[in-house]
Amino acid sequence: MRTTRTEYEILGSPGLATGCAAGDRVRVFEDGTFEIVTRGGNVCVVIYPRTPPDDSAVAPLQDAFEKLAGLVEAPQDKRFIVATVPVSAGFPAIEAVVVEWTSSNNAEWYYGNVHDEDDRPLGWWEAEGHIR
């Protein structure tokens, strides 16, 4: 049996843990697992460039996601990049931005909180009344 530790609000979308995004509230258990208590309405996109880009290469990605009310963050060495975007921006708009950037910057990407471990859509954006 998992004993509850406490609940937390995720302040920044994680680049190395899947299943949540900034704005979500999670319940963390003593064994290190967690469950979502409430979704914050954000999609997490994780990008892995083959070689770390410089700031000038990341700027167009930041600009494009800002137009969708999103935020782009990365560690100093830019081994990975994380974008947090409101699901209300719509999946087609989110994918258009990330596909354009990754195809011209030799990078791979995935959604951090949209699919389960069997690659099935979680559907939280519909089940919790989020648009699109």
mmCIF file of C-alpha atoms in Angstrom:
data_model
loop_
_atom_site.group_PDB
_atom_site.id
_atom_site.type_symbol
_atom_site.label_atom_id
_atom_site.label_comp_id
_atom_site.label_asym_id
_atom_site.label_seq_id
_atom_site.Cartn_x
_atom_site.Cartn_y
_atom_site.Cartn_z
ATOM 1 C CA MET A 1 0.000 0.000 0.000
ATOM 2 C CA ARG A 2 1.303 3.440 -0.948
ATOM 3 C CA THR A 3 1.249 5.948 1.863
ATOM 4 C CA THR A 4 0.513 9.507 0.810
ATOM 5 C CA ARG A 5 3.246 12.020 1.443
ATOM 6 C CA THR A 6 1.638 15.229 0.311
ATOM 7 C CA GLU A 7 0.298 17.174 -2.644
ATOM 8 C CA TYR A 8 2.304 19.575 -4.783
ATOM 9 C CA GLU A 9 1.637 21.988 -7.613
ATOM 10 C CA ILE A 10 4.005 21.482 -10.523
ATOM 11 C CA LEU A 11 5.597 24.879 -11.194
ATOM 12 C CA GLY A 12 7.597 23.931 -14.288
ATOM 13 C CA SER A 13 6.974 21.170 -16.803
ATOM 14 C CA PRO A 14 9.520 18.414 -16.213
ATOM 15 C CA GLY A 15 11.937 17.332 -18.894
ATOM 16 C CA LEU A 16 12.742 13.963 -17.376
ATOM 17 C CA ALA A 17 9.467 12.810 -15.813
ATOM 18 C CA THR A 18 6.382 12.087 -17.865
ATOM 19 C CA GLY A 19 2.711 12.412 -17.104
ATOM 20 C CA CYS A 20 2.467 15.972 -15.818
ATOM 21 C CA ALA A 21 2.971 19.614 -16.767
ATOM 22 C CA ALA A 22 3.220 22.991 -15.083
ATOM 23 C CA GLY A 23 -0.005 23.852 -13.297
ATOM 24 C CA ASP A 24 -0.916 20.257 -12.420
ATOM 25 C CA ARG A 25 -1.452 19.233 -8.798
ATOM 26 C CA VAL A 26 0.031 15.853 -7.942
ATOM 27 C CA ARG A 27 -0.080 13.546 -4.958
ATOM 28 C CA VAL A 28 3.328 11.998 -4.300
ATOM 29 C CA PHE A 29 3.678 8.677 -2.503
ATOM 30 C CA GLU A 30 6.502 7.409 -0.327
ATOM 31 C CA ASP A 31 7.660 5.024 -3.069
ATOM 32 C CA GLY A 32 8.258 8.005 -5.402
ATOM 33 C CA THR A 33 5.254 7.431 -7.628
ATOM 34 C CA PHE A 34 2.637 10.095 -8.128
ATOM 35 C CA GLU A 35 -0.895 10.564 -9.346
ATOM 36 C CA ILE A 36 -2.534 13.602 -10.858
ATOM 37 C CA VAL A 37 -5.034 15.287 -8.539
ATOM 38 C CA THR A 38 -6.020 18.036 -11.009
ATOM 39 C CA ARG A 39 -4.714 19.071 -14.411
ATOM 40 C CA GLY A 40 -3.645 22.655 -14.952
ATOM 41 C CA GLY A 41 -4.613 22.683 -18.627
ATOM 42 C CA ASN A 42 -1.090 22.691 -20.045
ATOM 43 C CA VAL A 43 0.596 20.420 -22.544
ATOM 44 C CA CYS A 44 4.235 19.513 -21.996
ATOM 45 C CA VAL A 45 6.461 19.118 -25.062
ATOM 46 C CA VAL A 46 9.969 17.736 -24.582
ATOM 47 C CA ILE A 47 12.580 18.289 -27.295
ATOM 48 C CA TYR A 48 15.930 16.501 -27.528
ATOM 49 C CA PRO A 49 18.344 18.179 -29.972
ATOM 50 C CA ARG A 50 21.105 15.939 -31.301
ATOM 51 C CA THR A 51 23.552 18.742 -30.552
ATOM 52 C CA PRO A 52 22.782 21.518 -28.077
ATOM 53 C CA PRO A 53 21.547 24.615 -29.921
ATOM 54 C CA ASP A 54 22.768 28.111 -29.149
ATOM 55 C CA ASP A 55 20.432 30.826 -27.896
ATOM 56 C CA SER A 56 19.880 32.242 -31.391
ATOM 57 C CA ALA A 57 18.612 28.845 -32.591
ATOM 58 C CA VAL A 58 16.193 28.539 -29.652
ATOM 59 C CA ALA A 59 14.815 32.087 -30.074
ATOM 60 C CA PRO A 60 12.429 31.213 -32.969
ATOM 61 C CA LEU A 61 11.001 28.353 -30.900
ATOM 62 C CA GLN A 62 10.461 30.698 -27.965
ATOM 63 C CA ASP A 63 8.816 33.294 -30.218
ATOM 64 C CA ALA A 64 6.503 30.743 -31.822
ATOM 65 C CA PHE A 65 5.375 29.279 -28.501
ATOM 66 C CA GLU A 66 4.928 32.746 -26.965
ATOM 67 C CA LYS A 67 2.355 33.410 -29.700
ATOM 68 C CA LEU A 68 0.465 30.390 -28.302
ATOM 69 C CA ALA A 69 0.839 31.704 -24.718
ATOM 70 C CA GLY A 70 3.504 29.064 -24.116
ATOM 71 C CA LEU A 71 6.827 29.061 -22.332
ATOM 72 C CA VAL A 72 10.106 27.465 -23.440
ATOM 73 C CA GLU A 73 12.709 26.455 -20.846
ATOM 74 C CA ALA A 74 16.010 24.587 -20.984
ATOM 75 C CA PRO A 75 18.982 23.913 -18.729
ATOM 76 C CA GLN A 76 22.084 25.998 -19.425
ATOM 77 C CA ASP A 77 23.656 23.268 -21.580
ATOM 78 C CA LYS A 78 20.414 22.810 -23.599
ATOM 79 C CA ARG A 79 20.629 19.026 -23.632
ATOM 80 C CA PHE A 80 16.849 19.160 -23.729
ATOM 81 C CA ILE A 81 14.164 21.817 -24.132
ATOM 82 C CA VAL A 82 10.740 21.835 -22.504
ATOM 83 C CA ALA A 83 7.753 23.807 -23.759
ATOM 84 C CA THR A 84 4.629 24.346 -21.682
ATOM 85 C CA VAL A 85 1.628 25.374 -23.772
ATOM 86 C CA PRO A 86 -2.045 25.756 -22.850
ATOM 87 C CA VAL A 87 -4.007 22.908 -24.399
ATOM 88 C CA SER A 88 -6.480 25.559 -25.581
ATOM 89 C CA ALA A 89 -3.870 26.518 -28.219
ATOM 90 C CA GLY A 90 -4.830 23.260 -29.918
ATOM 91 C CA PHE A 91 -2.753 20.248 -30.843
ATOM 92 C CA PRO A 92 -2.446 21.216 -34.537
ATOM 93 C CA ALA A 93 -0.909 24.589 -33.615
ATOM 94 C CA ILE A 94 1.417 23.039 -31.022
ATOM 95 C CA GLU A 95 2.564 20.346 -33.444
ATOM 96 C CA ALA A 96 3.097 22.849 -36.276
ATOM 97 C CA VAL A 97 5.520 24.829 -34.115
ATOM 98 C CA VAL A 98 7.457 21.866 -32.786
ATOM 99 C CA VAL A 99 7.628 19.973 -36.087
ATOM 100 C CA GLU A 100 8.933 23.023 -37.929
ATOM 101 C CA TRP A 101 11.592 23.720 -35.315
ATOM 102 C CA THR A 102 12.744 20.120 -34.783
ATOM 103 C CA SER A 103 12.969 19.363 -38.512
ATOM 104 C CA SER A 104 15.270 22.325 -39.105
ATOM 105 C CA ASN A 105 17.308 21.791 -35.913
ATOM 106 C CA ASN A 106 17.959 18.043 -36.041
ATOM 107 C CA ALA A 107 15.925 17.236 -32.936
ATOM 108 C CA GLU A 108 13.359 14.733 -31.735
ATOM 109 C CA TRP A 109 10.349 15.487 -29.586
ATOM 110 C CA TYR A 110 7.467 13.950 -27.697
ATOM 111 C CA TYR A 111 4.521 15.008 -25.592
ATOM 112 C CA GLY A 112 5.298 14.672 -21.908
ATOM 113 C CA ASN A 113 1.714 14.402 -20.660
ATOM 114 C CA VAL A 114 -0.530 13.440 -23.582
ATOM 115 C CA HIS A 115 0.017 9.670 -23.989
ATOM 116 C CA ASP A 116 0.241 6.781 -21.546
ATOM 117 C CA GLU A 117 3.096 4.268 -21.488
ATOM 118 C CA ASP A 118 1.363 2.308 -24.302
ATOM 119 C CA ASP A 119 1.179 5.469 -26.471
ATOM 120 C CA ARG A 120 -2.596 5.838 -26.065
ATOM 121 C CA PRO A 121 -4.007 9.364 -25.656
ATOM 122 C CA LEU A 122 -4.808 10.135 -22.029
ATOM 123 C CA GLY A 123 -7.718 12.373 -23.016
ATOM 124 C CA TRP A 124 -7.505 14.570 -19.901
ATOM 125 C CA TRP A 125 -8.158 17.671 -22.029
ATOM 126 C CA GLU A 126 -11.609 16.300 -22.907
ATOM 127 C CA ALA A 127 -12.438 14.577 -19.624
ATOM 128 C CA GLU A 128 -11.672 17.698 -17.569
ATOM 129 C CA GLY A 129 -13.447 20.165 -19.841
ATOM 130 C CA HIS A 130 -10.370 21.653 -21.488
ATOM 131 C CA ILE A 131 -10.871 22.758 -25.060
ATOM 132 C CA ARG A 132 -9.482 20.641 -27.956
#
